[in-house]
XYZ file of C-alpha atoms in Angstrom:
667
model
C -27.956 -92.222 221.352
C -31.386 -90.512 221.065
C -29.811 -87.118 221.403
C -27.498 -87.498 218.532
C -30.585 -88.404 216.036
C -31.582 -85.538 213.430
C -34.611 -83.744 215.200
C -37.672 -84.729 213.341
C -39.235 -81.405 213.803
C -37.083 -79.400 211.576
C -39.269 -80.355 208.906
C -42.336 -78.564 210.152
C -40.999 -75.460 210.270
C -42.876 -72.396 208.783
C -40.313 -69.647 208.815
C -41.728 -67.240 206.106
C -38.291 -65.266 205.506
C -36.325 -64.452 202.598
C -33.152 -67.246 202.067
C -30.589 -65.660 200.499
C -28.192 -68.659 200.616
C -28.119 -72.488 200.263
C -26.932 -75.337 202.293
C -23.255 -74.570 200.712
C -22.582 -72.633 203.456
C -21.858 -74.797 205.937
C -18.846 -75.670 204.333
C -19.747 -78.789 202.326
C -19.390 -78.452 198.817
C -22.397 -78.362 196.514
C -23.022 -81.279 193.709
C -22.478 -80.335 190.564
C -25.312 -81.404 187.979
C -24.277 -84.719 186.532
C -25.057 -88.314 187.485
C -23.720 -89.037 191.178
C -24.045 -91.950 193.406
C -23.640 -92.322 197.044
C -23.311 -95.336 199.275
C -24.214 -96.168 202.911
C -21.385 -98.073 204.833
C -23.403 -98.824 207.992
C -26.663 -99.800 206.266
C -25.230 -101.154 202.752
C -28.285 -99.644 201.367
C -26.924 -97.571 197.926
C -28.912 -94.614 196.971
C -28.990 -93.365 193.504
C -29.284 -90.010 192.108
C -29.464 -89.128 188.727
C -30.039 -86.559 186.425
C -30.735 -86.615 182.734
C -29.943 -83.106 180.741
C -33.033 -81.178 182.531
C -34.663 -82.446 186.301
C -37.297 -84.774 185.923
C -39.439 -85.905 188.862
C -38.636 -89.195 190.781
C -40.166 -91.435 192.789
C -39.992 -91.846 196.432
C -38.112 -95.131 196.496
C -35.361 -93.406 194.442
C -34.079 -92.609 197.768
C -32.696 -96.183 198.744
C -34.615 -96.515 202.406
C -33.248 -93.196 203.711
C -36.650 -92.604 205.719
C -35.284 -89.555 207.085
C -36.117 -88.000 203.715
C -39.757 -89.240 203.044
C -41.176 -85.834 204.019
C -39.421 -84.089 201.552
C -41.440 -85.688 199.082
C -45.022 -85.253 201.044
C -44.751 -81.803 200.809
C -43.488 -81.329 197.251
C -47.309 -81.475 196.002
C -47.615 -77.646 197.805
C -46.120 -76.179 194.398
C -48.133 -77.433 191.615
C -51.509 -77.689 193.584
C -50.848 -73.669 194.948
C -49.810 -73.042 191.074
C -52.703 -74.765 189.856
C -55.067 -72.962 192.033
C -53.647 -69.365 190.888
C -53.746 -70.425 187.157
C -57.255 -71.888 187.539
C -58.313 -68.817 189.320
C -56.946 -66.252 186.952
C -59.165 -67.553 183.621
C -56.597 -66.832 181.084
C -55.476 -70.345 180.825
C -53.447 -69.707 177.976
C -50.867 -67.091 179.031
C -48.002 -70.053 180.250
C -46.412 -71.328 176.865
C -46.933 -74.715 176.718
C -42.897 -75.743 175.957
C -41.185 -74.659 178.922
C -37.828 -73.109 178.461
C -35.632 -75.902 179.936
C -32.580 -74.295 179.072
C -33.514 -71.264 181.282
C -34.101 -73.928 184.387
C -30.792 -75.387 183.869
C -29.413 -71.941 184.162
C -31.175 -71.149 187.283
C -30.272 -74.672 188.570
C -26.261 -73.933 188.334
C -26.941 -70.305 189.841
C -26.533 -70.024 193.992
C -29.170 -67.522 194.068
C -31.790 -68.665 191.419
C -34.541 -68.914 194.158
C -34.222 -65.302 195.471
C -33.956 -64.062 191.894
C -37.117 -65.547 190.985
C -38.863 -64.442 193.788
C -37.801 -60.761 193.256
C -38.852 -61.046 189.676
C -41.860 -62.276 190.625
C -42.321 -59.170 193.019
C -40.976 -56.674 190.159
C -44.030 -58.252 187.827
C -46.776 -58.202 190.415
C -46.032 -54.250 190.774
C -45.964 -53.989 186.962
C -49.455 -56.111 186.832
C -51.004 -53.913 189.749
C -50.195 -50.953 188.129
C -51.435 -51.792 185.138
C -54.830 -52.605 186.696
C -55.035 -48.974 188.215
C -54.449 -47.721 185.133
C -57.173 -49.218 183.187
C -59.437 -48.728 186.430
C -59.046 -44.974 186.192
C -59.471 -45.097 182.293
C -62.137 -46.807 182.850
C -63.725 -44.338 185.182
C -62.843 -41.469 182.754
C -64.475 -43.180 179.714
C -67.423 -43.972 181.576
C -68.061 -40.341 182.973
C -67.290 -39.138 179.261
C -69.798 -41.538 177.647
C -72.922 -40.904 180.034
C -71.697 -37.388 180.144
C -72.342 -37.535 176.220
C -75.224 -39.484 176.229
C -77.029 -37.230 178.626
C -76.261 -34.081 176.626
C -77.402 -35.733 173.824
C -80.272 -36.593 175.120
C -81.283 -33.617 176.949
C -80.498 -31.195 174.028
C -83.090 -33.051 171.779
C -85.796 -33.003 174.011
C -85.347 -29.378 175.038
C -85.362 -28.340 171.358
C -88.186 -30.535 170.505
C -89.805 -28.312 173.429
C -88.652 -25.026 172.238
C -89.857 -22.943 169.404
C -86.623 -23.464 167.359
C -86.453 -23.794 163.524
C -88.161 -26.723 161.718
C -87.689 -28.519 158.504
C -84.237 -29.883 157.288
C -82.787 -27.970 160.519
C -84.713 -29.854 162.972
C -83.820 -33.365 160.914
C -80.291 -32.213 160.838
C -80.272 -31.621 164.417
C -81.898 -34.781 165.613
C -79.398 -36.873 163.389
C -76.511 -35.055 165.082
C -77.704 -35.485 168.352
C -78.112 -38.967 167.736
C -74.467 -39.577 166.417
C -73.381 -38.030 169.786
C -75.608 -40.682 171.521
C -74.327 -43.649 169.615
C -70.740 -42.549 170.270
C -71.495 -42.179 174.113
C -73.175 -45.544 174.007
C -69.810 -46.862 172.688
C -67.325 -45.440 174.750
C -70.133 -46.957 178.105
C -69.174 -49.913 176.607
C -65.208 -49.494 176.202
C -65.334 -48.007 179.967
C -67.296 -51.594 180.829
C -64.395 -54.134 178.822
C -61.704 -51.877 180.674
C -63.515 -52.582 184.011
C -63.115 -56.504 182.947
C -59.828 -56.170 182.452
C -58.759 -54.209 185.163
C -60.733 -56.770 187.607
C -58.984 -59.624 185.789
C -55.444 -57.908 186.198
C -55.908 -57.953 190.074
C -57.028 -60.990 190.353
C -53.970 -62.726 188.249
C -51.702 -60.279 190.993
C -53.539 -61.597 193.816
C -52.882 -65.438 192.917
C -49.432 -65.182 191.783
C -48.604 -63.444 195.022
C -50.547 -66.472 196.825
C -48.871 -69.027 194.957
C -45.042 -66.942 195.526
C -45.412 -66.924 199.110
C -46.367 -70.448 199.365
C -43.452 -71.492 197.072
C -41.277 -69.410 199.114
C -42.292 -71.023 202.333
C -41.913 -74.567 200.965
C -38.151 -73.141 199.897
C -37.105 -71.940 203.153
C -37.924 -74.899 204.743
C -36.144 -77.172 202.698
C -33.009 -74.711 203.324
C -33.148 -74.979 206.901
C -33.654 -78.499 206.922
C -30.562 -79.061 204.869
C -28.569 -76.473 207.061
C -29.515 -78.463 210.189
C -28.723 -81.558 208.826
C -25.239 -80.204 207.888
C -24.811 -78.630 211.221
C -25.702 -82.020 213.012
C -22.494 -83.421 210.762
C -20.359 -81.005 212.099
C -21.308 -81.465 215.560
C -20.800 -85.510 215.252
C -17.874 -84.548 213.736
C -16.714 -82.826 216.590
C -17.693 -85.301 219.201
C -15.767 -87.800 217.216
C -12.864 -85.722 217.261
C -13.357 -85.068 221.212
C -13.403 -89.019 221.678
C -10.593 -89.789 219.763
C -8.041 -87.199 221.069
C -9.318 -88.844 224.626
C -8.242 -92.166 223.365
C -5.189 -91.000 222.290
C -3.842 -89.400 225.409
C -5.120 -93.024 227.227
C -2.971 -94.717 224.873
C 0.147 -92.126 225.623
C -0.187 -92.702 229.117
C -0.653 -96.412 228.889
C 2.548 -96.757 227.086
C 4.114 -93.443 228.964
C 7.069 -95.582 230.296
C 8.819 -96.564 226.927
C 7.835 -93.221 225.231
C 9.447 -91.562 228.119
C 12.723 -93.851 227.729
C 12.699 -93.151 224.507
C 12.135 -89.726 224.893
C 14.989 -89.191 227.203
C 17.529 -91.294 225.292
C 16.677 -88.899 222.485
C 16.380 -86.223 224.162
C 18.063 -85.721 227.278
C 18.401 -82.264 228.386
C 14.993 -81.073 229.975
C 13.128 -84.603 229.130
C 11.413 -84.852 232.376
C 9.899 -81.623 232.149
C 8.767 -82.376 228.333
C 6.795 -85.562 229.508
C 5.645 -83.864 232.480
C 3.832 -81.153 230.073
C 2.747 -83.958 227.568
C 1.372 -85.629 230.144
C -0.056 -82.279 232.097
C -1.458 -81.254 228.317
C -3.180 -85.075 227.807
C -5.007 -84.803 230.806
C -3.807 -88.032 232.177
C -6.744 -88.818 234.782
C -5.148 -92.379 235.644
C -2.209 -91.608 237.824
C -1.839 -93.846 240.718
C -4.681 -96.379 239.671
C -4.240 -99.876 238.740
C -3.852 -101.567 235.254
C -7.319 -102.911 235.456
C -8.903 -99.627 235.897
C -6.902 -98.443 233.316
C -8.078 -101.003 231.000
C -11.638 -100.392 231.814
C -11.193 -97.052 230.983
C -9.901 -97.633 227.990
C -12.728 -99.847 226.965
C -15.314 -97.121 227.667
C -13.318 -94.476 225.231
C -13.273 -96.908 222.677
C -17.259 -97.493 223.071
C -17.376 -93.682 222.900
C -15.304 -93.419 219.874
C -17.275 -95.953 218.082
C -20.568 -95.035 219.091
C -19.267 -91.136 217.916
C -18.219 -92.441 214.711
C -21.416 -94.013 214.005
C -22.813 -91.048 214.760
C -20.938 -89.413 212.147
C -21.241 -91.616 209.464
C -24.891 -91.524 209.651
C -25.217 -87.871 209.882
C -22.641 -87.590 206.711
C -24.880 -90.341 204.533
C -28.102 -88.394 205.953
C -27.079 -84.887 205.125
C -25.366 -86.121 201.941
C -28.693 -87.993 201.178
C -30.720 -84.918 201.776
C -28.076 -82.289 199.808
C -28.557 -85.035 196.267
C -32.472 -84.770 197.289
C -32.539 -81.037 197.226
C -30.464 -79.969 194.495
C -31.439 -82.991 191.990
C -35.279 -83.023 192.877
C -36.667 -80.125 195.317
C -34.766 -77.061 193.799
C -35.698 -77.763 190.345
C -39.157 -78.027 191.112
C -39.434 -75.138 193.372
C -37.513 -73.090 190.682
C -39.783 -74.465 187.813
C -43.102 -73.590 189.980
C -41.475 -69.736 190.386
C -40.523 -69.740 186.419
C -43.685 -70.579 185.692
C -45.396 -68.105 188.009
C -43.345 -65.674 186.762
C -44.186 -66.368 183.180
C -47.797 -66.413 183.959
C -47.965 -63.112 185.504
C -45.707 -61.408 182.601
C -47.792 -62.971 179.860
C -51.668 -62.238 181.388
C -50.012 -58.457 181.747
C -48.875 -58.471 178.170
C -52.041 -59.907 176.840
C -54.432 -57.817 178.752
C -52.132 -54.702 177.481
C -52.607 -56.171 174.034
C -56.056 -56.113 174.318
C -56.457 -52.663 175.924
C -54.554 -51.632 172.463
C -56.900 -53.726 170.473
C -60.098 -52.221 171.815
C -58.682 -48.515 172.244
C -58.156 -48.901 168.377
C -61.704 -50.327 168.018
C -63.027 -47.674 169.758
C -61.234 -44.642 168.055
C -62.539 -46.495 164.506
C -66.076 -46.952 165.674
C -66.294 -42.959 166.405
C -65.033 -42.574 162.666
C -67.286 -44.791 161.299
C -70.113 -43.122 163.418
C -68.849 -39.942 161.909
C -68.465 -40.590 158.490
C -70.391 -43.831 157.819
C -69.118 -46.214 154.596
C -70.169 -45.616 151.419
C -72.059 -48.735 151.274
C -75.590 -48.723 149.238
C -77.221 -50.941 151.996
C -76.350 -48.837 154.689
C -78.919 -45.877 155.464
C -76.585 -44.358 157.898
C -75.403 -40.770 157.378
C -72.326 -38.954 158.700
C -72.473 -35.549 161.110
C -70.857 -33.434 158.036
C -73.250 -35.395 155.536
C -76.527 -34.285 158.343
C -75.407 -30.941 158.616
C -75.013 -30.146 154.498
C -78.938 -31.423 154.368
C -79.981 -28.075 155.981
C -81.711 -25.916 153.617
C -81.840 -22.647 154.839
C -83.496 -21.297 151.300
C -86.254 -23.694 151.230
C -86.777 -23.738 155.346
C -87.656 -20.318 154.771
C -89.889 -20.456 152.172
C -92.001 -23.161 153.540
C -91.886 -20.779 156.835
C -93.150 -17.762 155.254
C -95.951 -19.786 153.634
C -97.391 -21.172 156.775
C -96.776 -17.636 158.233
C -98.665 -16.240 155.622
C -101.579 -18.641 156.083
C -101.334 -18.722 159.687
C -101.165 -15.095 160.712
C -102.144 -13.049 157.362
C -105.404 -11.915 158.629
C -104.543 -10.594 161.868
C -100.905 -9.427 160.990
C -101.813 -6.961 157.959
C -99.977 -3.995 157.241
C -100.495 -0.775 155.149
C -103.415 -1.635 152.991
C -102.725 -2.308 148.993
C -105.825 -1.230 146.933
C -108.410 1.182 148.074
C -110.678 3.798 146.265
C -108.792 6.018 143.419
C -109.764 8.815 144.704
C -107.572 8.360 147.964
C -104.383 7.765 145.962
C -104.719 4.037 145.595
C -104.022 2.319 142.284
C -106.401 0.295 140.682
C -105.969 -3.721 141.181
C -103.854 -5.440 138.413
C -106.634 -7.987 137.601
C -109.265 -4.699 136.693
C -106.851 -3.891 134.113
C -108.180 -6.843 131.855
C -111.578 -4.937 131.993
C -110.684 -1.425 131.314
C -111.405 -0.635 127.690
C -108.949 2.503 128.492
C -105.792 0.196 128.583
C -105.615 -1.961 125.520
C -102.196 -2.915 125.754
C -102.345 -3.889 129.410
C -105.322 -5.954 128.405
C -103.651 -7.503 125.838
C -100.515 -8.321 127.933
C -102.466 -9.844 130.621
C -105.749 -11.122 129.078
C -104.324 -13.193 126.656
C -102.408 -16.459 126.638
C -99.520 -17.618 125.241
C -101.112 -17.522 121.608
C -102.664 -14.163 122.060
C -106.104 -14.827 122.372
C -108.425 -13.309 124.657
C -109.338 -15.681 127.633
C -112.748 -15.014 128.918
C -114.019 -15.505 132.151
C -116.020 -18.870 132.245
C -117.173 -18.539 135.729
C -115.601 -21.628 136.838
C -113.024 -20.896 139.358
C -110.118 -23.532 140.302
C -108.118 -21.720 143.289
C -109.788 -21.588 146.615
C -112.629 -23.836 146.002
C -113.622 -26.791 148.172
C -111.823 -30.309 146.377
C -115.283 -31.687 146.603
C -116.946 -28.825 145.127
C -114.952 -28.782 142.183
C -114.866 -32.559 141.354
C -119.104 -32.753 141.302
C -119.068 -29.695 139.406
C -116.528 -30.575 136.635
C -117.749 -34.595 137.398
C -114.366 -35.880 137.375
C -112.203 -38.287 138.975
C -109.285 -36.175 139.275
C -109.317 -32.351 139.020
C -108.437 -31.224 136.020
C -106.059 -28.452 136.994
C -103.988 -31.334 138.715
C -103.967 -33.433 135.707
C -103.093 -30.883 133.427
C -100.084 -29.610 135.613
C -98.796 -33.011 136.251
C -98.809 -34.085 132.513
C -97.241 -31.035 131.495
C -94.471 -31.612 134.101
C -93.861 -35.132 133.089
C -93.440 -33.848 129.771
C -90.710 -31.222 130.086
C -89.500 -31.512 133.873
C -88.634 -35.019 134.767
C -85.084 -34.144 134.179
C -85.075 -30.479 135.345
C -82.815 -30.224 138.295
C -84.256 -29.556 141.899
C -87.882 -29.948 140.258
C -90.503 -28.608 142.555
C -88.015 -27.397 145.062
C -86.852 -24.335 142.864
C -89.593 -21.903 142.735
C -90.553 -20.273 139.307
C -90.978 -16.101 138.316
C -93.623 -14.594 140.611
C -95.189 -12.829 137.827
C -95.287 -15.894 135.499
C -96.938 -17.935 138.509
C -99.604 -15.253 139.500
C -100.140 -14.582 135.308
C -100.713 -18.759 134.643
C -102.811 -18.657 138.102
C -105.297 -15.985 136.710
C -105.339 -17.662 133.126
C -106.207 -21.245 134.971
C -108.714 -19.655 137.164
C -110.667 -17.940 134.144
C -110.468 -20.989 131.580
C -108.718 -23.685 132.439
C -109.089 -25.642 129.289
C -108.011 -23.019 127.023
C -104.666 -22.589 128.470
C -101.795 -24.473 126.357
C -98.672 -25.575 128.517
C -96.775 -26.847 125.604
C -96.708 -23.441 124.436
C -93.051 -22.330 125.077
C -94.151 -19.314 127.556
C -94.772 -22.500 129.804
C -92.675 -25.080 128.863
C -89.449 -23.393 128.796
C -89.719 -23.070 132.469
C -91.487 -25.551 133.696
C -91.021 -24.237 137.438
C -93.602 -21.759 136.645
C -95.916 -24.719 136.455
C -95.259 -26.461 139.614
C -95.565 -23.375 141.320
C -99.119 -23.081 140.007
C -99.688 -26.497 140.983
C -98.191 -26.320 144.836
C -100.187 -23.127 144.872
C -103.762 -24.591 144.137
C -102.706 -27.217 146.569
C -102.257 -24.557 149.458
C -105.023 -22.031 148.561
C -107.649 -25.147 149.012
C -109.888 -24.497 152.169
C -109.244 -27.494 153.757
C -105.665 -29.358 153.259
C -105.492 -32.639 151.173
C -104.986 -34.526 154.465
C -107.665 -32.909 156.308
C -108.029 -30.849 159.634
C -109.686 -34.022 161.072
C -107.300 -36.791 160.320
C -104.102 -34.162 160.496
C -103.450 -35.351 164.187
C -103.949 -39.023 163.116
C -101.368 -38.678 160.448
C -98.728 -36.916 162.798
C -99.282 -39.583 165.416
C -98.577 -42.579 163.170
C -95.841 -40.643 161.515
C -94.138 -40.549 165.189
C -93.808 -44.395 165.196
C -90.165 -45.171 165.287
C -90.903 -48.698 163.911
C -90.974 -48.733 160.124
C -93.621 -51.501 159.199
C -95.735 -50.155 161.969
C -95.779 -46.684 161.099
C -96.409 -47.863 157.014
C -99.316 -49.958 158.487
C -100.909 -47.181 160.298
C -100.376 -44.432 157.723
C -101.902 -46.610 155.353
C -104.752 -46.987 157.652
C -105.029 -42.749 157.953
C -104.883 -42.817 153.939
C -108.032 -45.222 153.913
C -109.747 -42.711 156.247
C -109.760 -40.115 153.654
C -112.724 -38.720 152.065
C -113.289 -39.996 148.244
C -112.394 -36.920 146.671
C -109.002 -36.476 148.516
C -108.220 -39.818 148.423
C -108.475 -40.003 144.768
C -106.295 -36.655 144.252
C -103.607 -38.238 146.867
C -103.268 -41.035 144.613
C -102.955 -39.201 141.507
C -100.866 -36.733 143.135
C -98.073 -39.370 144.963
C -98.100 -41.230 141.354
C -96.914 -38.285 139.830
C -94.183 -37.500 142.525
C -93.393 -41.352 141.974
C -92.444 -40.859 138.604
C -90.672 -37.647 139.639
C -88.700 -40.128 142.159
C -87.994 -42.518 139.780
C -85.668 -39.863 138.020
C -84.008 -38.653 140.632
C -80.379 -39.698 139.536
C -80.987 -36.352 137.188
C -83.198 -34.086 138.973
C -82.058 -35.051 142.567
C -85.285 -34.879 144.274
C -85.314 -37.982 146.303
C -88.286 -38.867 148.177
C -86.801 -37.085 151.198
C -86.322 -34.060 149.094
C -90.095 -34.250 147.750
C -91.442 -35.327 151.322
C -89.833 -31.820 152.494
C -91.251 -29.833 149.902
C -94.871 -31.300 149.902
C -94.937 -32.129 153.688
C -96.564 -28.543 154.404
C -98.355 -28.111 151.697
C -100.338 -31.112 151.941
C -100.896 -31.105 155.695
C -101.446 -27.355 155.466
C -101.262 -24.997 158.732
C -102.889 -25.745 161.835
C -106.677 -25.466 162.397
C -107.333 -21.939 163.121
C -108.218 -20.951 166.998
C -107.050 -24.882 167.606
C -106.005 -25.706 170.935
C -103.418 -28.848 172.300
C -101.863 -30.717 169.973
C -103.560 -29.695 166.570
C -101.613 -26.072 166.886
C -97.964 -27.336 167.105
C -97.912 -26.573 163.439
C -94.166 -25.860 163.248
C -93.133 -28.756 165.825
C -94.834 -31.170 163.978
C -93.166 -30.373 160.382
C -90.396 -32.932 160.829
C -93.211 -35.681 161.222
C -95.579 -34.227 158.191
C -92.150 -34.652 156.159
C -91.976 -38.137 157.483
C -95.624 -39.078 156.666
C -95.691 -38.015 153.199
C -92.066 -39.867 152.837
C -93.092 -43.046 154.177
C -96.639 -42.836 152.071
C -94.696 -42.177 148.923
C -91.779 -45.031 149.580
C -94.688 -47.324 149.683
C -96.817 -45.725 147.078
C -97.401 -49.474 145.121
C -98.240 -51.269 148.748
C -101.005 -48.499 149.609
C -102.727 -47.276 146.414
C -101.306 -49.709 143.441
C -101.924 -53.188 144.857
C -105.373 -52.370 146.476
C -106.664 -51.605 143.249
C -105.049 -54.492 141.332
């Protein structure tokens, strides 16, 4: 009968509620996981459902022509499609292990609560994944704010210091290096924050896609379980209908054979026999009293037809329910459990992967900060650490340089009490006049004799404070004699002296040697023990001669050009521009600079002993060769203290490329 057939709309149910039980709740036993077989008595077609050690997918032809189960197979592709979609969008394609744990799947199939177990587990994993994503997001915000703040602080501090009247020399170099180290650390933190943002977004995507797959698989499992429960309910109804029809047939047959039954009953039990038969007849619902035998036979045929139809309906319902049960437990349930387990593995492994990646990046950023603060001692590496940069500050040397520059710039305008004056006003005669005073023979012999005790007459050819070009024209030389004389003595006695040129000589000795060289340069013997024993006196005189030139060696006119060239950050381009400025020097200045830097290049070759590297030599000779700003200058030419680092950089670059600038040109 049509009303007894299985309702087709049950396959399209879309109820999304959690199913906490399976079809076993209707009283029919759940089939064990081993090879089984069921047969259909009405159609004679056998359906085989066989399983190996693990559930394997089967073709639709395995169901033996039971058409009502075709929609089971049509909807199974939803699991794989939704799972592939989640795996494809989540990007970490290698999160799920290639070898699936079949033992775990088999254990889940044996459990009555396998599906809700996995659904709850995935829900827990999604909570953990989202928490990890939120943590990485917040950590990224902190790191980004810290990195940008550190970068801004370093840049602002560096710019403000260059605009203020702070200390120059080695301090400003160390200060700029310190700010650069902080800026690099800020850049590293900003990149770390960007990586954290990427990982947070990837985790959020994984959780979103896994949640989508979980819902679709849960909906599919719920639909299968509901269809199985409806099939079992239909079987129960068919059984009840068959039982009712069978009872009616039994009552009819009992009434039809009532007389024989009555006689037998009366004979067996004479007491109360009529009352018992009446009760039995009334209980059986005898409806045929007073009817003829033809009506009774016709009614019997109708009841037998209903019993036969009910029996067929019940048999078909049993076969359909059994077929559906076999299909669900042997094929659909393992596929659903496999999809949910793979979904759980994907989000668990994805979360673990990104947390491991976070740990690695965190370690890397900490190590990067450490290597920035303390660079490795690699010969090819020129980076300096924070502590090294601060230790390079030479306060004593910076103060001496500042004192010299200040005296040169402000000595004429900021004088204190007079040192010399008329003797009748209480002033002592100047020391230089003692040489020509016959009343003081002892002082005359001490101050007018050279190292051999020979009197040095004044030849009238002063060396200190005389224009460089005039000296060289007057003496008809290519290099000033005082420079050649001092450099030869220094190379002979001072190349191995620790801190040569950086250490100052004795002030009185330096002044005495200056006077002797200014009176008669040729008569001074720098090989004598008086001068060779402390070569720092000779270096002091040479630096004094350079400082007292009316115009510095680099000239006032080219001073700003040298500074602009030294400010270029690109090493090669800075070298080229400084080379061009050197070529622009006047001939006397060019020849003197070439000889001096050749001498300093020789000093630098012994830096392993004397500790005078290119940087140290540049710090000593930068202010000396560039001199103080042009008197009464306006604009950039007046920034002597601010330009000191670039003066040093210019001398350092020229000295480093001495062979390229001077030697190869003349070769």
